[in-house]
CSV table of C-alpha atoms in Angstrom, one decimal:
chain,number,residue,atom,x,y,z
A,1,MET,CA,6.7,-16.8,21.9
A,2,THR,CA,6.5,-14.3,19.7
A,3,THR,CA,7.0,-14.6,16.2
A,4,ARG,CA,9.0,-12.0,14.5
A,5,VAL,CA,10.2,-11.9,10.4
A,6,VAL,CA,14.1,-11.9,11.6
A,7,LEU,CA,17.1,-13.2,8.5
A,8,ALA,CA,19.7,-14.9,9.2
A,9,ARG,CA,22.3,-12.1,8.6
A,10,SER,CA,20.9,-8.7,8.6
A,11,LEU,CA,21.9,-6.1,6.3
A,12,ARG,CA,21.7,-3.3,9.1
A,13,PRO,CA,24.9,-3.9,11.5
A,14,ALA,CA,22.1,-3.3,14.7
A,15,VAL,CA,19.9,-6.1,13.4
A,16,ARG,CA,20.3,-9.6,15.2
A,17,ARG,CA,19.5,-12.8,14.3
A,18,ALA,CA,16.4,-13.6,16.7
A,19,THR,CA,15.4,-17.3,18.5
A,20,GLY,CA,12.7,-18.8,18.4
A,21,VAL,CA,11.8,-18.5,14.9
A,22,ARG,CA,9.1,-20.9,13.7
A,23,ALA,CA,8.3,-21.6,9.4
A,24,LEU,CA,4.3,-20.6,9.3
A,25,GLY,CA,2.6,-22.0,6.4
A,26,THR,CA,1.8,-24.8,4.4
A,27,PRO,CA,3.8,-26.1,1.1
A,28,ARG,CA,2.3,-23.7,-1.7
A,29,ALA,CA,1.5,-24.5,-5.0
A,30,PHE,CA,3.7,-24.0,-8.1
A,31,THR,CA,4.7,-20.4,-8.0
A,32,SER,CA,6.6,-18.9,-11.8
A,33,TYR,CA,8.7,-16.8,-8.7
A,34,ASN,CA,12.4,-16.7,-9.6
A,35,GLY,CA,14.5,-16.2,-6.4
A,36,PRO,CA,18.1,-15.9,-8.4
A,37,VAL,CA,16.4,-13.9,-11.0
A,38,ALA,CA,15.0,-11.5,-8.3
A,39,GLY,CA,18.5,-11.3,-7.2
A,40,LEU,CA,17.8,-10.9,-3.3
A,41,THR,CA,20.3,-12.1,-0.6
A,42,PRO,CA,19.6,-15.2,0.8
A,43,GLU,CA,18.9,-13.1,4.2
A,44,GLN,CA,16.0,-11.6,2.2
A,45,GLU,CA,15.3,-14.7,0.4
A,46,GLU,CA,14.8,-16.0,4.2
A,47,PHE,CA,12.9,-12.8,4.8
A,48,ARG,CA,10.9,-13.1,1.6
A,49,ASP,CA,9.8,-16.8,2.6
A,50,ASN,CA,9.0,-16.3,6.2
A,51,VAL,CA,7.0,-13.4,5.0
A,52,ALA,CA,5.1,-15.4,2.3
A,53,ASN,CA,4.4,-17.9,4.1
A,54,PHE,CA,2.5,-15.7,7.0
A,55,ALA,CA,0.7,-14.3,4.8
A,56,GLN,CA,-0.2,-17.1,2.5
A,57,LYS,CA,-1.2,-19.0,6.0
A,58,GLU,CA,-3.2,-15.9,7.8
A,59,ILE,CA,-4.4,-14.1,5.2
A,60,ALA,CA,-4.5,-15.8,1.5
A,61,PRO,CA,-7.7,-18.4,3.0
A,62,ARG,CA,-9.7,-15.7,4.2
A,63,ALA,CA,-9.0,-12.8,1.2
A,64,ALA,CA,-12.1,-13.9,-0.4
A,65,GLU,CA,-14.2,-14.1,2.8
A,66,ILE,CA,-12.4,-10.3,3.4
A,67,ASP,CA,-13.8,-9.1,-0.2
A,68,LYS,CA,-17.1,-10.6,0.0
A,69,LYS,CA,-17.8,-9.4,3.6
A,70,ASN,CA,-16.1,-5.7,2.5
A,71,LYS,CA,-14.6,-6.0,6.4
A,72,MET,CA,-10.9,-6.0,7.6
A,73,PRO,CA,-10.5,-8.9,9.8
A,74,ALA,CA,-9.8,-7.3,13.7
A,75,ASP,CA,-6.9,-9.5,14.2
A,76,LEU,CA,-4.7,-9.1,11.1
A,77,PHE,CA,-2.9,-6.3,12.6
A,78,PRO,CA,-2.3,-7.1,15.6
A,79,LYS,CA,-0.8,-10.3,13.6
A,80,MET,CA,1.2,-8.8,11.5
A,81,GLY,CA,2.2,-6.5,14.3
A,82,ASP,CA,3.5,-10.1,15.9
A,83,MET,CA,6.1,-10.8,13.2
A,84,GLY,CA,7.2,-7.4,12.7
A,85,LEU,CA,5.6,-6.6,9.6
A,86,LEU,CA,4.0,-3.0,10.7
A,87,GLY,CA,8.0,-1.5,11.5
A,88,VAL,CA,10.3,-2.9,9.0
A,89,THR,CA,11.9,1.0,8.4
A,90,VAL,CA,11.9,1.4,11.7
A,91,PRO,CA,14.9,0.7,14.0
A,92,GLU,CA,15.2,-1.6,16.2
A,93,GLU,CA,15.4,0.3,19.1
A,94,LEU,CA,12.1,1.9,18.8
A,95,GLY,CA,11.1,-1.7,18.2
A,96,GLY,CA,11.2,-2.4,14.5
A,97,LEU,CA,12.8,-4.6,12.2
A,98,GLY,CA,15.6,-1.8,11.1
A,99,LEU,CA,15.7,-2.9,7.2
A,100,GLY,CA,15.3,-1.1,4.5
A,101,TYR,CA,12.7,-0.6,1.6
A,102,LEU,CA,13.3,-3.4,-0.4
A,103,GLU,CA,12.8,-5.7,2.6
A,104,HIS,CA,9.2,-3.1,3.3
A,105,THR,CA,8.8,-3.6,-0.4
A,106,ILE,CA,9.2,-7.7,-0.6
A,107,ALA,CA,6.5,-7.4,2.5
A,108,MET,CA,4.0,-4.9,0.5
A,109,GLU,CA,4.5,-7.6,-3.0
A,110,GLU,CA,3.6,-10.5,-0.7
A,111,ILE,CA,1.1,-9.7,1.7
A,112,SER,CA,-1.0,-7.7,-1.3
A,113,ARG,CA,-0.1,-11.1,-3.3
A,114,ALA,CA,-2.1,-13.1,-0.7
A,115,SER,CA,-5.1,-10.3,-0.6
A,116,ALA,CA,-4.2,-6.9,-1.9
A,117,SER,CA,-7.1,-5.4,-0.3
A,118,VAL,CA,-5.0,-6.3,3.0
A,119,GLY,CA,-1.9,-4.9,1.3
A,120,LEU,CA,-3.3,-1.4,0.7
A,121,SER,CA,-4.2,-1.0,4.0
A,122,TYR,CA,-0.9,-2.5,5.4
A,123,GLY,CA,1.1,-0.1,2.5
A,124,ALA,CA,-1.2,3.1,4.0
A,125,HIS,CA,0.0,2.3,7.7
A,126,SER,CA,3.3,0.6,7.2
A,127,ASN,CA,4.4,3.5,5.1
A,128,LEU,CA,2.6,6.4,4.7
A,129,MET,CA,1.7,6.6,8.5
A,130,VAL,CA,4.4,4.5,10.8
A,131,ASN,CA,7.8,5.6,7.7
A,132,GLN,CA,6.6,9.1,8.2
A,133,LEU,CA,6.2,9.5,12.1
A,134,ARG,CA,10.1,7.2,12.0
A,135,ARG,CA,11.2,9.9,9.6
A,136,ASN,CA,9.7,13.2,11.0
A,137,GLY,CA,8.2,12.7,14.4
A,138,SER,CA,9.7,14.4,17.4
A,139,GLU,CA,11.2,12.2,20.1
A,140,PRO,CA,8.0,12.6,22.0
A,141,GLN,CA,5.2,12.0,19.3
A,142,ILE,CA,7.6,8.6,18.4
A,143,ALA,CA,7.4,7.8,22.0
A,144,LYS,CA,3.5,8.3,22.3
A,145,TYR,CA,2.1,7.1,19.3
A,146,LEU,CA,4.6,4.4,17.7
A,147,PRO,CA,4.6,1.5,20.0
A,148,LYS,CA,0.8,1.0,19.5
A,149,LEU,CA,1.1,1.5,15.9
A,150,LEU,CA,4.1,-0.9,15.9
A,151,THR,CA,2.1,-4.1,17.5
A,152,GLY,CA,-1.1,-2.9,15.4
A,153,GLU,CA,-3.2,-2.3,18.3
A,154,HIS,CA,-3.6,1.0,16.4
A,155,VAL,CA,-4.2,1.7,13.0
A,156,GLY,CA,-2.6,4.5,10.9
A,157,SER,CA,-4.2,6.5,8.1
A,158,LEU,CA,-2.7,9.6,6.4
A,159,ALA,CA,-5.1,12.3,5.1
A,160,MET,CA,-4.0,14.6,2.5
A,161,SER,CA,-6.8,14.8,-0.3
A,162,GLU,CA,-10.1,16.8,-0.7
A,163,PRO,CA,-12.7,16.8,-3.4
A,164,ASN,CA,-11.0,19.5,-5.0
A,165,ALA,CA,-7.3,18.6,-4.0
A,166,GLY,CA,-6.6,15.3,-5.2
A,167,SER,CA,-3.2,15.8,-7.5
A,168,ASP,CA,-3.5,19.2,-6.8
A,169,VAL,CA,-2.9,18.9,-3.2
A,170,VAL,CA,-1.7,22.5,-2.7
A,171,SER,CA,-5.1,23.7,-3.1
A,172,MET,CA,-6.4,21.6,-0.1
A,173,ARG,CA,-8.9,23.6,1.8
A,174,THR,CA,-8.8,22.1,5.3
A,175,ARG,CA,-7.4,24.8,7.7
A,176,ALA,CA,-5.9,24.9,11.1
A,177,GLU,CA,-5.6,28.3,12.7
A,178,LEU,CA,-3.9,28.6,15.6
A,179,ASP,CA,-5.6,29.6,19.2
A,180,LYS,CA,-4.9,33.0,20.6
A,181,SER,CA,-3.7,30.9,23.6
A,182,HIS,CA,-0.9,29.3,21.1
A,183,ASP,CA,-1.2,25.9,22.7
A,184,LYS,CA,-3.1,24.5,20.4
A,185,TYR,CA,-4.7,24.6,16.4
A,186,ILE,CA,-8.7,24.7,15.2
A,187,MET,CA,-9.0,22.5,12.7
A,188,ASN,CA,-12.0,23.0,10.2
A,189,GLY,CA,-12.6,21.2,6.5
A,190,SER,CA,-12.4,17.4,5.1
A,191,LYS,CA,-10.6,14.7,3.4
A,192,CYS,CA,-11.4,12.2,1.0
A,193,TRP,CA,-10.7,8.7,0.2
A,194,ILE,CA,-8.6,8.2,3.0
A,195,THR,CA,-7.6,4.6,3.4
A,196,ASN,CA,-7.7,2.8,6.4
A,197,SER,CA,-10.3,5.8,8.0
A,198,PRO,CA,-12.9,3.7,9.7
A,199,ILE,CA,-10.3,1.7,11.8
A,200,ALA,CA,-7.2,4.0,12.2
A,201,SER,CA,-7.1,5.8,15.8
A,202,THR,CA,-3.9,7.7,14.8
A,203,PHE,CA,-3.9,10.2,11.6
A,204,LEU,CA,-1.8,12.0,9.7
A,205,ILE,CA,-3.4,15.3,8.7
A,206,TYR,CA,-1.9,17.7,6.0
A,207,ALA,CA,-4.0,21.5,6.5
A,208,LYS,CA,-3.2,24.7,5.8
A,209,SER,CA,-2.0,26.6,8.7
A,210,GLU,CA,0.2,29.7,7.1
A,211,LYS,CA,-2.1,32.5,5.4
A,212,ASP,CA,-0.1,34.6,3.7
A,213,ALA,CA,2.7,32.1,3.3
A,214,LYS,CA,4.0,30.4,-0.5
A,215,PRO,CA,2.0,27.2,-1.3
A,216,SER,CA,5.2,25.9,-0.5
A,217,LYS,CA,5.3,27.0,3.1
A,218,ALA,CA,1.5,27.3,3.8
A,219,ILE,CA,1.2,23.9,4.8
A,220,THR,CA,1.8,21.9,8.2
A,221,ALA,CA,1.6,18.3,8.9
A,222,PHE,CA,-0.6,17.0,12.4
A,223,LEU,CA,-1.1,14.1,14.1
A,224,VAL,CA,-4.5,13.9,15.1
A,225,GLU,CA,-6.3,11.2,17.3
A,226,LYS,CA,-9.7,9.5,17.0
A,227,GLY,CA,-12.3,10.5,19.3
A,228,MET,CA,-10.9,14.5,19.5
A,229,PRO,CA,-14.2,16.3,19.7
A,230,GLY,CA,-15.4,17.1,16.7
A,231,PHE,CA,-13.1,14.6,14.4
A,232,THR,CA,-15.5,12.0,12.6
A,233,VAL,CA,-15.3,9.6,9.9
A,234,GLY,CA,-18.5,9.7,7.3
A,235,GLU,CA,-19.6,6.1,6.0
A,236,PRO,CA,-16.9,3.8,4.0
A,237,LEU,CA,-17.2,5.0,0.4
A,238,ASP,CA,-19.1,3.0,-2.7
A,239,LYS,CA,-16.1,1.9,-4.7
A,240,PHE,CA,-15.6,1.3,-8.2
A,241,GLY,CA,-18.0,-1.4,-9.7
A,242,SER,CA,-21.6,-1.7,-8.2
A,243,PRO,CA,-23.8,-0.1,-6.0
A,244,PRO,CA,-23.4,0.3,-2.4
A,245,PRO,CA,-22.3,-2.7,0.2
A,246,SER,CA,-25.7,-3.3,1.1
A,247,ALA,CA,-27.7,-3.3,-1.8
A,248,THR,CA,-28.8,-6.5,-3.8
A,249,ILE,CA,-30.2,-6.3,-6.9
A,250,ALA,CA,-33.5,-9.0,-7.2
A,251,ALA,CA,-33.5,-10.5,-10.7
A,252,SER,CA,-36.5,-12.3,-12.6
A,253,ASN,CA,-35.9,-15.7,-11.1
A,254,GLN,CA,-35.5,-14.2,-7.2
A,255,LEU,CA,-31.9,-15.0,-7.6
A,256,THR,CA,-29.5,-11.6,-6.3
A,257,VAL,CA,-26.7,-10.5,-7.4
A,258,THR,CA,-24.0,-9.6,-5.3
A,259,PRO,CA,-22.6,-6.4,-5.3
A,260,LEU,CA,-18.7,-6.1,-6.3
A,261,PHE,CA,-15.9,-3.5,-5.3
A,262,GLN,CA,-12.7,-2.8,-6.1
A,263,MET,CA,-10.3,-3.4,-2.7
A,264,ARG,CA,-13.1,-4.4,-0.6
A,265,GLY,CA,-12.0,-4.9,2.9
A,266,SER,CA,-9.5,-2.3,2.8
A,267,PRO,CA,-11.8,0.5,4.3
A,268,THR,CA,-11.9,4.2,3.0
A,269,ALA,CA,-14.1,6.9,4.0
A,270,GLU,CA,-14.3,10.4,4.2
A,271,ILE,CA,-13.3,12.7,7.2
A,272,PHE,CA,-14.5,15.6,9.1
A,273,PHE,CA,-12.7,18.5,11.1
A,274,ASP,CA,-15.6,21.0,12.9
A,275,ASN,CA,-13.4,23.0,15.5
A,276,VAL,CA,-11.1,19.8,16.1
A,277,GLU,CA,-8.3,21.4,18.8
A,278,VAL,CA,-5.4,19.7,17.7
A,279,PRO,CA,-2.3,20.6,20.2
A,280,ALA,CA,0.3,22.8,19.1
A,281,GLU,CA,2.9,19.3,20.2
A,282,ASN,CA,1.1,17.5,17.7
A,283,VAL,CA,2.6,19.5,14.6
A,284,ILE,CA,5.2,16.8,13.0
A,285,GLY,CA,8.3,17.9,11.2
A,286,GLY,CA,7.7,21.7,11.7
A,287,VAL,CA,5.4,25.0,11.0
A,288,GLY,CA,5.1,25.5,7.7
A,289,ASN,CA,6.8,22.3,6.4
A,290,GLY,CA,3.9,19.8,5.9
A,291,ALA,CA,5.0,20.2,1.8
A,292,LYS,CA,8.2,19.2,2.6
A,293,VAL,CA,7.1,16.6,4.8
A,294,LEU,CA,4.3,15.2,2.4
A,295,MET,CA,6.6,15.6,-1.3
A,296,SER,CA,9.7,13.8,0.6
A,297,GLY,CA,7.3,10.8,2.1
A,298,LEU,CA,5.8,10.6,-1.3
A,299,ASP,CA,8.9,9.1,-3.2
A,300,TYR,CA,9.2,6.4,-0.5
A,301,GLU,CA,5.3,5.7,-0.8
A,302,ARG,CA,5.2,5.7,-4.2
A,303,LEU,CA,7.9,3.0,-4.5
A,304,VAL,CA,6.9,0.9,-1.3
A,305,LEU,CA,3.2,1.1,-2.8
A,306,SER,CA,4.9,-0.6,-6.1
A,307,GLY,CA,5.0,-4.4,-4.8
A,308,GLY,CA,0.9,-3.9,-4.3
A,309,PRO,CA,1.1,-4.8,-7.9
A,310,LEU,CA,3.6,-7.1,-8.1
A,311,GLY,CA,1.8,-9.2,-5.6
A,312,ILE,CA,-0.9,-9.0,-7.7
A,313,MET,CA,0.5,-10.1,-10.8
A,314,GLN,CA,2.1,-13.0,-9.2
A,315,ALA,CA,-1.2,-14.4,-7.7
A,316,ALA,CA,-2.8,-14.1,-10.9
A,317,LEU,CA,0.1,-15.7,-13.2
A,318,ASP,CA,0.0,-18.5,-10.4
A,319,MET,CA,-3.5,-19.1,-10.5
A,320,THR,CA,-3.4,-18.7,-14.3
A,321,LEU,CA,-0.9,-21.7,-14.3
A,322,GLY,CA,-2.5,-23.9,-12.1
A,323,TYR,CA,-5.7,-23.4,-13.9
A,324,THR,CA,-4.4,-23.5,-17.5
A,325,HIS,CA,-2.7,-26.8,-16.5
A,326,GLU,CA,-5.9,-28.3,-15.3
A,327,ARG,CA,-8.5,-27.2,-17.8
A,328,GLU,CA,-9.5,-29.4,-20.3
A,329,GLN,CA,-10.5,-28.6,-23.7
A,330,PHE,CA,-10.1,-31.1,-27.6
A,331,GLY,CA,-8.6,-33.8,-24.9
A,332,GLN,CA,-5.7,-31.6,-24.0
A,333,LYS,CA,-4.7,-29.3,-21.3
A,334,ILE,CA,-5.5,-25.5,-22.4
A,335,GLY,CA,-2.2,-24.4,-20.9
A,336,THR,CA,-0.3,-27.0,-23.5
A,337,PHE,CA,-1.6,-24.9,-26.7
A,338,GLN,CA,0.8,-22.5,-28.2
A,339,LEU,CA,-1.7,-19.3,-27.9
A,340,MET,CA,-2.3,-20.3,-24.3
A,341,GLN,CA,1.7,-20.7,-23.6
A,342,GLY,CA,2.3,-16.9,-25.8
A,343,LYS,CA,-0.1,-15.5,-23.1
A,344,LEU,CA,1.4,-16.9,-20.1
A,345,ALA,CA,5.2,-16.0,-21.2
A,346,ASP,CA,3.9,-12.5,-22.1
A,347,MET,CA,2.4,-12.6,-18.2
A,348,TYR,CA,5.5,-13.8,-16.4
A,349,THR,CA,8.1,-11.7,-18.8
A,350,LYS,CA,6.1,-8.6,-17.6
A,351,LEU,CA,5.7,-9.4,-13.9
A,352,SER,CA,9.1,-10.3,-14.3
A,353,ALA,CA,10.7,-7.1,-15.7
A,354,SER,CA,8.7,-5.0,-13.5
A,355,ARG,CA,10.2,-6.6,-10.5
A,356,ALA,CA,13.5,-6.1,-11.6
A,357,TYR,CA,12.7,-2.2,-11.9
A,358,VAL,CA,10.9,-2.1,-8.4
A,359,TYR,CA,13.8,-4.0,-6.6
A,360,ALA,CA,16.5,-1.8,-8.5
A,361,VAL,CA,14.9,1.4,-7.0
A,362,ALA,CA,14.3,-0.1,-4.1
A,363,ARG,CA,17.8,-1.3,-3.4
A,364,ALA,CA,19.1,2.7,-4.6
A,365,ALA,CA,16.9,3.8,-1.8
A,366,ASP,CA,18.8,1.7,0.3
A,367,ALA,CA,21.9,3.3,-0.6
A,368,GLY,CA,20.5,6.9,0.0
A,369,LYS,CA,19.8,7.8,-3.6
A,370,VAL,CA,16.4,8.3,-3.7
A,371,SER,CA,15.2,8.8,-7.2
A,372,ARG,CA,12.2,10.6,-7.4
A,373,GLU,CA,11.6,10.1,-11.2
A,374,ASP,CA,12.6,6.3,-10.8
A,375,CYS,CA,9.9,6.1,-7.6
A,376,ALA,CA,7.2,7.6,-10.1
A,377,GLY,CA,8.5,5.4,-12.9
A,378,ALA,CA,8.4,2.2,-11.0
A,379,ILE,CA,4.6,2.8,-9.7
A,380,LEU,CA,3.3,3.8,-13.6
A,381,TYR,CA,5.3,0.9,-15.1
A,382,VAL,CA,4.1,-2.1,-12.1
A,383,SER,CA,0.4,-0.2,-12.4
A,384,ASP,CA,-0.3,-0.5,-16.4
A,385,ARG,CA,1.4,-3.9,-16.4
A,386,CYS,CA,-0.4,-4.9,-13.3
A,387,VAL,CA,-4.1,-4.2,-15.1
A,388,GLU,CA,-2.6,-6.1,-18.4
A,389,VAL,CA,-1.5,-9.2,-16.7
A,390,ALA,CA,-5.2,-9.5,-14.5
A,391,MET,CA,-7.0,-9.1,-17.6
A,392,ASP,CA,-4.6,-11.5,-19.1
A,393,ALA,CA,-5.3,-13.6,-16.7
A,394,GLN,CA,-9.2,-13.7,-16.8
A,395,GLN,CA,-9.3,-14.0,-20.1
A,396,CYS,CA,-7.6,-17.3,-19.6
A,397,PHE,CA,-9.9,-18.3,-17.5
A,398,GLY,CA,-12.5,-18.0,-20.3
A,399,GLY,CA,-16.2,-17.5,-18.6
A,400,ASN,CA,-15.0,-19.0,-15.0
A,401,GLY,CA,-12.9,-15.8,-15.1
A,402,TYR,CA,-16.2,-13.6,-14.4
A,403,ILE,CA,-17.5,-15.8,-11.8
A,404,ASN,CA,-17.2,-15.1,-8.4
A,405,ASP,CA,-16.4,-18.5,-7.5
A,406,TYR,CA,-12.6,-18.1,-9.2
A,407,GLU,CA,-10.1,-15.3,-7.4
A,408,VAL,CA,-9.2,-14.0,-10.6
A,409,GLY,CA,-12.1,-11.4,-11.0
A,410,ARG,CA,-11.1,-10.1,-7.8
A,411,LEU,CA,-7.7,-9.2,-8.8
A,412,LEU,CA,-8.7,-7.7,-12.0
A,413,ARG,CA,-10.7,-5.4,-9.9
A,414,ASP,CA,-8.2,-4.4,-7.5
A,415,SER,CA,-5.7,-3.7,-9.7
A,416,ARG,CA,-7.1,-1.2,-11.5
A,417,LEU,CA,-7.0,0.9,-7.9
A,418,TYR,CA,-2.7,1.6,-8.4
A,419,THR,CA,-3.5,3.3,-11.5
A,420,VAL,CA,-5.1,6.2,-9.2
A,421,GLY,CA,-4.2,5.7,-5.8
A,422,ALA,CA,-1.1,7.2,-4.8
A,423,GLY,CA,-1.4,9.8,-7.9
A,424,THR,CA,-3.0,8.9,-10.9
A,425,GLN,CA,-0.6,7.7,-13.9
A,426,GLU,CA,-0.8,10.7,-15.7
A,427,ILE,CA,0.9,13.1,-12.6
A,428,ARG,CA,3.2,10.5,-12.6
A,429,ARG,CA,4.1,10.6,-16.3
A,430,ALA,CA,4.2,14.1,-15.9
A,431,LEU,CA,6.2,14.4,-13.1
A,432,ILE,CA,8.9,12.1,-14.9
A,433,GLY,CA,8.4,14.8,-17.8
A,434,ARG,CA,9.0,17.7,-16.0
A,435,MET,CA,12.2,15.8,-13.9
A,436,PHE,CA,13.7,16.1,-17.4
A,437,ASN,CA,12.8,19.1,-18.5
A,438,GLU,CA,14.8,20.9,-15.0
A,439,ALA,CA,17.9,18.6,-15.8
A,440,ILE,CA,17.9,20.1,-19.3
A,441,ALA,CA,17.1,23.6,-18.6
A,442,LYS,CA,19.6,23.6,-15.7
A,443,GLY,CA,22.4,22.0,-18.3
A,444,GLN,CA,22.7,18.7,-16.3
A,445,ASP,CA,23.9,16.3,-18.8
A,446,HIS,CA,22.3,13.2,-16.5
A,447,LEU,CA,19.4,13.3,-14.3
């Protein structure tokens, strides 16, 4: 029987308790996670436990290999599909779990705790692609594309950024011109830093389609399929920290130094469009509404992706707690030294404060009160704290923290992604400041 993530009693009336649920995974090592403080309902705790058990069994044991080989295992997306994790916010009648953004964020957290690389690809697929299709797609588009995205047979990818249009997305140069036949668009241009692009089958592409329109009405969103003539995916990008994946550096003693990247295993590449014919029926959200589709999705993107840093922090703290209570110096466990206790306490409180903020924003979103400044604020706050916690973890490991036999170094490398991905920290701060300015200029007494 297909295993599904289920709840004993759903927050959504339409969600039923499925039968035949089995617990996955073996008992985990000591964790600092505090359920009552997280404020989850019993149903949400059960959801979290099921996702955690799945991730610790199916993903965590392979995390080091994924990082070393820089390759996403082909079976992981179908397995996440079997669990229902690829459609957390998709209604049951469409094949999803019909749950909320809090559960989606929890899933992102637990998968990222097992492997940040898998978590990043999961978030790009389940939120940036699936959730956007669910929110903006037409019935025919949903019927055509959603089923295989939910099972994991197809992987999804969103393409927005370009070499000269990262944070300034409306300056994109990729164009889609309506053909004289009026039944297709001709797309030309390129996109860069596109997560999942080397393994994706379905892409959500943003391109300028309206020449004379103002910037907010010039962009249209399109569904583009792998294999369309003229659509190509480049080689995976060389990421922060080292030479290309195939390179090794010869040392004087004939040993080799293995290259290191952040988010290895989460494939990222450039994509190119050379007179790609995109059917007019593949426009999603309406012609000229691409900016609206994009901006509305960014709030949910920032919120759900905030679970990534939470998972990295939880993994870093749990690894550090285990290590500091095994490693001995001066005849005692290093975790019993007062200075080390202080560092562990700081890591724990940073994680706990981050989780409280993210979960609060997710609960508000589920109540229909999406806060743009707080979606930006959540990922801003947790991303900075994540880097700090990962650095503290590496410091607690001493010299071993710089050795690849210990996974804590990978967590530090991966933590840096969230300070630039899904918008830089500077853009997030600017957005929050602008929200204050606009509210005050309008004479509002609160945001």
